[in-house]
Short mmCIF file of C-alpha atoms in Angstrom, two decimals:
data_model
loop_
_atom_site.label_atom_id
_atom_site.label_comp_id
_atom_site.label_asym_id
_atom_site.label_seq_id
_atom_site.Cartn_x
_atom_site.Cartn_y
_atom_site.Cartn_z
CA UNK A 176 5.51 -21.14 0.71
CA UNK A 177 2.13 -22.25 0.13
CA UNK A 178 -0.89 -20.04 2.30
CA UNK A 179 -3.49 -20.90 3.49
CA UNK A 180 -7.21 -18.93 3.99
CA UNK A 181 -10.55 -19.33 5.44
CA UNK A 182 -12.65 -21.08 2.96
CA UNK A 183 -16.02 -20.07 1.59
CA UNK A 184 -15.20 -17.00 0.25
CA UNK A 185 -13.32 -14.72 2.69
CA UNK A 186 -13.73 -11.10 3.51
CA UNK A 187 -10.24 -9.60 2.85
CA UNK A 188 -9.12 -6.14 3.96
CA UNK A 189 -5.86 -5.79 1.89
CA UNK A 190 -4.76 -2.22 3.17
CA UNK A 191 -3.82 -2.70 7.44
CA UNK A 192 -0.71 -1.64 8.89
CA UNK A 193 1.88 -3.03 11.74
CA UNK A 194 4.56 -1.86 14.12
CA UNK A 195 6.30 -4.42 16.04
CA UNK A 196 6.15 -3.17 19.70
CA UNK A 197 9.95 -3.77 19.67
CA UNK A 198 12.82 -3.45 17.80
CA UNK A 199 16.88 -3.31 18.21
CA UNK A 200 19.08 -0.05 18.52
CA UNK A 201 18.90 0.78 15.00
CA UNK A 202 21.55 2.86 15.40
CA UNK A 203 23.82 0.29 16.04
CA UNK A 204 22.18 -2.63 14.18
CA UNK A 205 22.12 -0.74 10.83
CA UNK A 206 24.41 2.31 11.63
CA UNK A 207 23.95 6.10 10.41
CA UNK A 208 21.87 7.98 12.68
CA UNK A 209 18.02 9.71 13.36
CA UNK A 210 16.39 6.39 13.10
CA UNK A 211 12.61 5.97 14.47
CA UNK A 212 12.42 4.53 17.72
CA UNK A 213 9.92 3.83 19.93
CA UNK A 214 8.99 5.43 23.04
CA UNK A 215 7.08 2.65 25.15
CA UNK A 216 4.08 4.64 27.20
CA UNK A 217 2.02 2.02 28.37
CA UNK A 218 1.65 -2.07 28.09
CA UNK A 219 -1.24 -1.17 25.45
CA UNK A 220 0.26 2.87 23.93
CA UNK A 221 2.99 3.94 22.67
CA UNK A 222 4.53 6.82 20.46
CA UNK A 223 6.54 6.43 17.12
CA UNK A 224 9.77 8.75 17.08
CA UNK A 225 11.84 10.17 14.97
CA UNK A 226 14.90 11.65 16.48
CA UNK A 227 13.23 14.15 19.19
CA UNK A 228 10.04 14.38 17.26
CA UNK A 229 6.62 12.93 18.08
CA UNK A 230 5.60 10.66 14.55
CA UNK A 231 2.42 9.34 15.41
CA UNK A 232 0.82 7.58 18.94
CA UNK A 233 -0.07 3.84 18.07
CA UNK A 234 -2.02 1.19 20.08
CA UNK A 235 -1.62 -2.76 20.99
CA UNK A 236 -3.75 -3.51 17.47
CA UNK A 237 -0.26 -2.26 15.73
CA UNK A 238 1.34 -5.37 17.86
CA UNK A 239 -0.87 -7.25 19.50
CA UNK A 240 -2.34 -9.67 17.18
CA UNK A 241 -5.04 -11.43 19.97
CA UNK A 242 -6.13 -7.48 19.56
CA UNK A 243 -5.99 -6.99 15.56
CA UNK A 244 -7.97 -10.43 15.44
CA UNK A 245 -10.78 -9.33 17.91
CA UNK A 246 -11.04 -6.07 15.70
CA UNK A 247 -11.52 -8.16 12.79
CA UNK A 248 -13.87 -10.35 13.99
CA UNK A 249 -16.03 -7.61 15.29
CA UNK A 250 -15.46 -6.03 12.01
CA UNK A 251 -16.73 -9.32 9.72
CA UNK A 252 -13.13 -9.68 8.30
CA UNK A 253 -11.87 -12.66 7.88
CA UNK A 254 -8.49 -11.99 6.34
CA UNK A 255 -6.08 -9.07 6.84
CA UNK A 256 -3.05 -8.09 4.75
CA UNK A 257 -0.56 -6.73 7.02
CA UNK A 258 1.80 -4.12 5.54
CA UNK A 259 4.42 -2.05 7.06
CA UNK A 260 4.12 1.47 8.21
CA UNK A 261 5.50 3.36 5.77
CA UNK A 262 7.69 5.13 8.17
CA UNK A 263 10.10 2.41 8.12
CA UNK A 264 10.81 1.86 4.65
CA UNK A 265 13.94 4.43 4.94
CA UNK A 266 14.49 4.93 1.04
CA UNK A 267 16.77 7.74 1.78
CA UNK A 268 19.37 5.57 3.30
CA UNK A 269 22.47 3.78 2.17
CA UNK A 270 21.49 0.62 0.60
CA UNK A 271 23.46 -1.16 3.02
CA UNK A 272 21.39 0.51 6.16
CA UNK A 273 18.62 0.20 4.24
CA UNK A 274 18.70 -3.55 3.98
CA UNK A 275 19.31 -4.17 7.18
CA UNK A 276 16.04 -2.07 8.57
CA UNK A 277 14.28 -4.16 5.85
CA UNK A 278 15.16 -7.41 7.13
CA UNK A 279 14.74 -6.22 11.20
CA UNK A 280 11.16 -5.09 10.27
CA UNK A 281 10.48 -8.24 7.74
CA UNK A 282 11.62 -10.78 10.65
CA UNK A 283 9.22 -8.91 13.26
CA UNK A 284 6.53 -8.88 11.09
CA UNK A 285 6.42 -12.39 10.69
CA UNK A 286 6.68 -13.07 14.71
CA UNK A 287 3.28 -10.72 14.91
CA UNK A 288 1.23 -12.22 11.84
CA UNK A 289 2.58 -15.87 13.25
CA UNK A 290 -0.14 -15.65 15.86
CA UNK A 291 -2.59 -15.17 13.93
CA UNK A 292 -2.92 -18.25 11.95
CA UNK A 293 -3.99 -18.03 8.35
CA UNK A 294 -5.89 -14.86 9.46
CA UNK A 295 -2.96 -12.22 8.98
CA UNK A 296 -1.38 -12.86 5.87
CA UNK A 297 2.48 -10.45 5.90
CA UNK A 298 3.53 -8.36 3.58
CA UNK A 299 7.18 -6.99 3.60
CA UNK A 300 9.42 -3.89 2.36
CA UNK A 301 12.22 -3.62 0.47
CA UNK A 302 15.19 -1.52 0.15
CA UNK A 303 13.69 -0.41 -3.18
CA UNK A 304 16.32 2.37 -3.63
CA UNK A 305 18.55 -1.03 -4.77
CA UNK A 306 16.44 -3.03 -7.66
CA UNK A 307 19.35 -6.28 -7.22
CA UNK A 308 18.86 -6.13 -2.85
CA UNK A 309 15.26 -5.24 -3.20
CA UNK A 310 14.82 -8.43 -5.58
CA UNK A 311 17.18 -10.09 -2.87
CA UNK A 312 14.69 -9.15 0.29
CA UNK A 313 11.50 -10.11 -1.28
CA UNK A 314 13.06 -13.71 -2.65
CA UNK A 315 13.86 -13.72 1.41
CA UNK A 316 10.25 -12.91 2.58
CA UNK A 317 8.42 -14.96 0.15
CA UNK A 318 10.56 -18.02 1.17
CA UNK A 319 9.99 -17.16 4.90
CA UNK A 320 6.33 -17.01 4.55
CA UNK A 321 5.18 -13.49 3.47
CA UNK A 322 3.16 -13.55 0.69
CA UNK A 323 3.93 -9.40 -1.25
CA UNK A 324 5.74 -6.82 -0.53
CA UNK A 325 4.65 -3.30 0.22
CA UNK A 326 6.30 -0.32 -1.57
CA UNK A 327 6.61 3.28 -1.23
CA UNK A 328 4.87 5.03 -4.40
CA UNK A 329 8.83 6.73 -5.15
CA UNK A 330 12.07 7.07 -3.90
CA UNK A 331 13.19 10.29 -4.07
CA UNK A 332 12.65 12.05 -7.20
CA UNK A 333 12.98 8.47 -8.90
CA UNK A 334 8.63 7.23 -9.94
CA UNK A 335 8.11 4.03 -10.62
CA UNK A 336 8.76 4.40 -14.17
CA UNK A 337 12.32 4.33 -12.99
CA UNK A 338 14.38 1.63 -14.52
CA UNK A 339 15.62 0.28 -11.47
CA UNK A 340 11.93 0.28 -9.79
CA UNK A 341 10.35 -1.26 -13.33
CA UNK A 342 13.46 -3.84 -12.86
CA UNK A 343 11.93 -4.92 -9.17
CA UNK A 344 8.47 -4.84 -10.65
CA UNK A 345 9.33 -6.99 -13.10
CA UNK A 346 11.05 -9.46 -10.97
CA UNK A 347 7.47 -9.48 -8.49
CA UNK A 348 5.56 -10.29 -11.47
CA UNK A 349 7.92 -13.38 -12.12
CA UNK A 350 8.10 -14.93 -9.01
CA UNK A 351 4.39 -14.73 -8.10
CA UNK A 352 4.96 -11.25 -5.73
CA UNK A 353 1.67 -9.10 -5.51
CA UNK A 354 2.52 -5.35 -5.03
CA UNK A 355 0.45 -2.69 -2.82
CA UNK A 356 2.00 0.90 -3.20
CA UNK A 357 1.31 3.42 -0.59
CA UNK A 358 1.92 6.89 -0.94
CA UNK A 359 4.57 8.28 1.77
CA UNK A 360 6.93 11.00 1.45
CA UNK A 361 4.97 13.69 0.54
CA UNK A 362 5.81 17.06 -0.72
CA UNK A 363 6.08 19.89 1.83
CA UNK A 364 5.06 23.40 2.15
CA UNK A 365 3.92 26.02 4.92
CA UNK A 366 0.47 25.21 3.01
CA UNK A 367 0.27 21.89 3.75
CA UNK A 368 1.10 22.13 7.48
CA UNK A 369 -2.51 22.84 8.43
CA UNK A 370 -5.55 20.22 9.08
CA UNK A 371 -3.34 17.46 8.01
CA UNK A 372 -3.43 18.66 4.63
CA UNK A 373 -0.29 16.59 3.49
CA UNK A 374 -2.79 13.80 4.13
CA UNK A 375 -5.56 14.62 2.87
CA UNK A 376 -4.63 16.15 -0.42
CA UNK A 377 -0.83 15.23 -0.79
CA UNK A 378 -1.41 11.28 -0.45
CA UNK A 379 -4.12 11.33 -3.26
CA UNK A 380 -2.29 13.55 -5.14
CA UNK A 381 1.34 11.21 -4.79
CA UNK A 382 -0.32 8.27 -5.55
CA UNK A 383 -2.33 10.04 -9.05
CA UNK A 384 1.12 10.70 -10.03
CA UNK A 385 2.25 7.26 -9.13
CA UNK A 386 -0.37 5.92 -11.30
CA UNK A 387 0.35 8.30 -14.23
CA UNK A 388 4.26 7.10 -14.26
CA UNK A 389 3.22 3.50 -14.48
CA UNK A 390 1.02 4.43 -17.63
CA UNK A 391 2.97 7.15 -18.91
CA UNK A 392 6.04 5.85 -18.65
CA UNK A 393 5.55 3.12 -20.55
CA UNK A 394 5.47 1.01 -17.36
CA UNK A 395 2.74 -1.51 -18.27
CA UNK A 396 4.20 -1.54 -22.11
CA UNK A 397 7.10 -3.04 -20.44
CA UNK A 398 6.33 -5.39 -17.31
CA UNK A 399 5.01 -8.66 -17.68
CA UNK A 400 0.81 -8.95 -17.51
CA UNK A 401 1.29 -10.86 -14.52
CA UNK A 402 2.52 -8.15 -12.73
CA UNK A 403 -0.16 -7.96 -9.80
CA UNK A 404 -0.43 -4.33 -8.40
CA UNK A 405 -2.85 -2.18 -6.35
CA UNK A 406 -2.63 1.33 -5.16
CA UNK A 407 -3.71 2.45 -2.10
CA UNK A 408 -6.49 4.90 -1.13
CA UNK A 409 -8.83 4.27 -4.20
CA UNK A 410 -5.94 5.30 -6.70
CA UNK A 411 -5.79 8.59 -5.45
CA UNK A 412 -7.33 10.96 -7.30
CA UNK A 413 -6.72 9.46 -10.55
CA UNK A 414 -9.92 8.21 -11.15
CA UNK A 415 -11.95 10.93 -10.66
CA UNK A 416 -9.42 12.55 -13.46
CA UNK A 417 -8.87 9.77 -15.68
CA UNK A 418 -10.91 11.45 -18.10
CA UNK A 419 -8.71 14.69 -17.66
CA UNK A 420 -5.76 12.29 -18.68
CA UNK A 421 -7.26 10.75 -21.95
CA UNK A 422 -8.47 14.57 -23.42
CA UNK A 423 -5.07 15.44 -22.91
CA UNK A 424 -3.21 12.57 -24.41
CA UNK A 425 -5.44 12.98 -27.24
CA UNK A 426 -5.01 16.72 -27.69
CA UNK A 427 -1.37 17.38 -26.58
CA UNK A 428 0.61 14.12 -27.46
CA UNK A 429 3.34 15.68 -27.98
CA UNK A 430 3.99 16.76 -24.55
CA UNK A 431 1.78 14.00 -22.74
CA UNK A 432 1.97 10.42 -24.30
CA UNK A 433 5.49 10.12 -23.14
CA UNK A 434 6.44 5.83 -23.10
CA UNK A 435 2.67 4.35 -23.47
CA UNK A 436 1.14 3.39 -26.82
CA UNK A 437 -2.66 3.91 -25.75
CA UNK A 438 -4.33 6.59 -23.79
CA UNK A 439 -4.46 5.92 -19.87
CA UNK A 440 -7.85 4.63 -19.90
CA UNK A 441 -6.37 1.41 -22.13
CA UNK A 442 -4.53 0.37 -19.07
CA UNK A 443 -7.17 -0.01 -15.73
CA UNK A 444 -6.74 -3.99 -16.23
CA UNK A 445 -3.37 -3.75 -15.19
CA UNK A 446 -3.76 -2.85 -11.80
CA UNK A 447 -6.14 -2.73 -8.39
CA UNK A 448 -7.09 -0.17 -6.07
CA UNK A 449 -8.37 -0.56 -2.63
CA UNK A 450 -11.91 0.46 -1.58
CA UNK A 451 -10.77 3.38 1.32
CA UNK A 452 -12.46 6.15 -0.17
CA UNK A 453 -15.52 6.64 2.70
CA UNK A 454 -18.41 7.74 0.89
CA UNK A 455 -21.23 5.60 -1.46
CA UNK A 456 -20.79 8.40 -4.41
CA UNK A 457 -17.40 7.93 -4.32
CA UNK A 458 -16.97 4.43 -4.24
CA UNK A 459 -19.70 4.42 -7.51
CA UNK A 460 -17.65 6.58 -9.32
CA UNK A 461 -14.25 4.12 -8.55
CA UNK A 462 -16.34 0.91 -9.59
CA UNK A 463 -17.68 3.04 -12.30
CA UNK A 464 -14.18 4.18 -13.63
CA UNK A 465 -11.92 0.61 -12.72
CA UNK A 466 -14.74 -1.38 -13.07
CA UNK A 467 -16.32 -3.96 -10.15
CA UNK A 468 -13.30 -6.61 -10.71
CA UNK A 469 -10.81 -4.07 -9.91
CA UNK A 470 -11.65 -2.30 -6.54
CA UNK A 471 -10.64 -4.57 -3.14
CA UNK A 472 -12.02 -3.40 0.27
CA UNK A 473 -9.30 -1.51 2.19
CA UNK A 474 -9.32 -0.11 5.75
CA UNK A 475 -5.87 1.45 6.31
CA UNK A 476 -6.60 -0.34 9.50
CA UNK A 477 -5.25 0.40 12.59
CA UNK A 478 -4.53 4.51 12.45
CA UNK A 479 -6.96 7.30 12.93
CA UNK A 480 -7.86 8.11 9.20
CA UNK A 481 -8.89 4.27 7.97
CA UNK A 482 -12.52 3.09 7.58
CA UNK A 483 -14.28 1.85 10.82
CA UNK A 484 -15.82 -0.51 10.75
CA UNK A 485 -13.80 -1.77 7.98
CA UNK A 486 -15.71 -2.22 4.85
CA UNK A 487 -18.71 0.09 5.59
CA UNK A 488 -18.81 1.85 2.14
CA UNK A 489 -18.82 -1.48 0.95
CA UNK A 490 -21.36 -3.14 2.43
CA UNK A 491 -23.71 0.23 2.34
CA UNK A 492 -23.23 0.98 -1.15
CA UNK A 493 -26.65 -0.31 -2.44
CA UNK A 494 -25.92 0.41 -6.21
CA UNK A 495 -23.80 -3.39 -6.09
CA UNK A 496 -24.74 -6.49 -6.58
CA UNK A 497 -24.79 -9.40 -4.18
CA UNK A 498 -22.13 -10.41 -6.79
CA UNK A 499 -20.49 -7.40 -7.29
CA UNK A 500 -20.03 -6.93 -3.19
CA UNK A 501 -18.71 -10.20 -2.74
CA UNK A 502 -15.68 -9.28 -5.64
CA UNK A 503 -15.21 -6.22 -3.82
CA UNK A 504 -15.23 -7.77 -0.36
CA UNK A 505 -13.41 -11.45 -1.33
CA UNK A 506 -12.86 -12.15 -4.94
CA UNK A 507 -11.02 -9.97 -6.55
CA UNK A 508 -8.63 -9.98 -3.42
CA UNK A 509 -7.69 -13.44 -3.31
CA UNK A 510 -7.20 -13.21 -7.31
CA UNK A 511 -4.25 -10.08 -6.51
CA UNK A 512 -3.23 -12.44 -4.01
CA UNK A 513 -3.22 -15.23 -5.92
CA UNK A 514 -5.06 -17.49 -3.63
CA UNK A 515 -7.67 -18.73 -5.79
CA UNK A 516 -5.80 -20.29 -9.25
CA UNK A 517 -6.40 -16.88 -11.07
CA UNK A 518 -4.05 -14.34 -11.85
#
């Protein structure tokens, strides 16, 4: 299905998040048991749960598209991506269950970005722990009128070097289905339970090794070039260790070069990262490493830890170009969206 967008060159957030205010019994929509749910506080709050367990408090802008759209226009943006909440995307159940939560969420999604016009442009999830139902649900979606899909950065102990992952990879790069990975999942430890430490060093460090199965592995040796993908966060911390990753697959091939036939910095055409990285040095040193035509201004819009105003870095950074900004702020994201003629 053919989208639509603002003309005259359109600032695009690609990275926001949703969570329909309601959903059925998952219990007995999908079966199994311990499924999130949400505990209704207010007309404009609520909390996420899992089982007993407090998940995160969310607002109206994770529902209430009259208040996402105010946000953005207060914000300059013209053009949100709206993603699921990774939360939902329940890669460690059956297939079957997992399916079913897919489509729920997919369906909802649609009913919030709906009101906003050709403002809120819906991305979906998949039951990515099943390559032929994943392939399935985002055939679905993109008929229905979402325009990607969303994935976790692994199910499991399964990367996305995984056959079965590289299969639904290759299927989005056929049928036209840009990709946005977001970490999730992340590895636990007493260590990690302080200061939010899971998210502030586990996420960059998931989505570094996310980035390092894709080259590694042999995934962009494989997948079509028109596979359009873009990692959340900046990339993680892979570009601030890219060079790290080059010395060594130089110097210890043996162990290091696993699938790929160049070293990793051969491969930064093949995929985007967003611009939610909150500070001008860092930002220079992403544009520096991927290169101005590969960074696309993220918020992580609505939840505590996104950029507010969204695209501050971006706009501040006074090392770009008038030209440069407006790739970072419009351009390249309507070319991984493929809203413009360009892949």
């Amino acid at each position: 299905m053919a989208t639509a967008v603002p003309a005259a060159s359109p600032v695009v957030d690609v990275h926001t998040h949703v969570v329909p205010k309601g959903w059925p019994d998952l219990t007995r929509a999908c079966g199994g048991s311990g499924w999130p749910w949400l505990r209704v506080d207010s007309e404009r709050a609520a909390m996420i749960m899992v089982g007993d367990s407090s998940f995160r408090p969310i607002g109206a802008e994770c529902w209430d598209a009259d208040t996402r759209l105010a946000d953005m226009t207060a914000d300059g943006v013209d053009v949100q991506v709206v993603s699921p909440t990774p939360v939902f995307f329940c890669y460690d159940r059956p297939a079957d269950q997992a399916v079913k939560v897919a489509r729920i969420f997919n369906d909802l999604t649609l009913e919030v970005t709906a009101a906003g016009g050709d403002r809120l442009l819906p991305f979906c999830q998949v039951p990515l722990q099943d390559p032929e139902a994943a392939c399935a649900e985002v055939d679905r979606c993109l008929a229905a009128g979402h325009v990607g899909v969303e994935i976790g950065n692994h199910v499991g102990e399964r990367d996305l070097d995984d056959a079965g992952i590289v299969t639904f990879l290759t299927h989005c790069a056929q049928v036209g289905a840009p990709v946005f990975v977001h970490p999730w999942d992340m590895a636990d430890s007493p260590r990690l339970d302080r200061w939010m430490a899971r998210w502030l060093t586990g996420m960059p460090a998931e989505t570094h090794l996310s980035v390092l199965a894709m080259i590694l592995g042999g995934v962009f040796d494989r997948v079509p070039e028109t596979l359009r993908i873009c990692f959340a966060h900046g990339g993680g911390s892979f570009p601030f260790w890219l060079g790290r990753a080059d010395n060594a697959w130089h110097r210890r091939g043996d162990l290091v070069r696993g699938a790929s036939t160049a070293p990793p910095s051969s491969y930064l055409s093949r995929f985007y990262v967003d611009s939610v990285v909150f500070s001008a040095p860092a930002l220079r040193l992403l544009v520096d490493t991927m290169g101005t035509d590969r960074v696309l201004m993220g918020s992580d819009y609505p939840y505590p830890l996104g950029e507010h105003p969204a695209g501050t870095v971006v706009h501040r950074a006074d090392f770009l170009t008038d030209a440069q900004r407006a790739d970072l702020l419009s351009g390249n994201a309507l070319r991984f969206l493929g809203l413009n003629g360009r892949s």
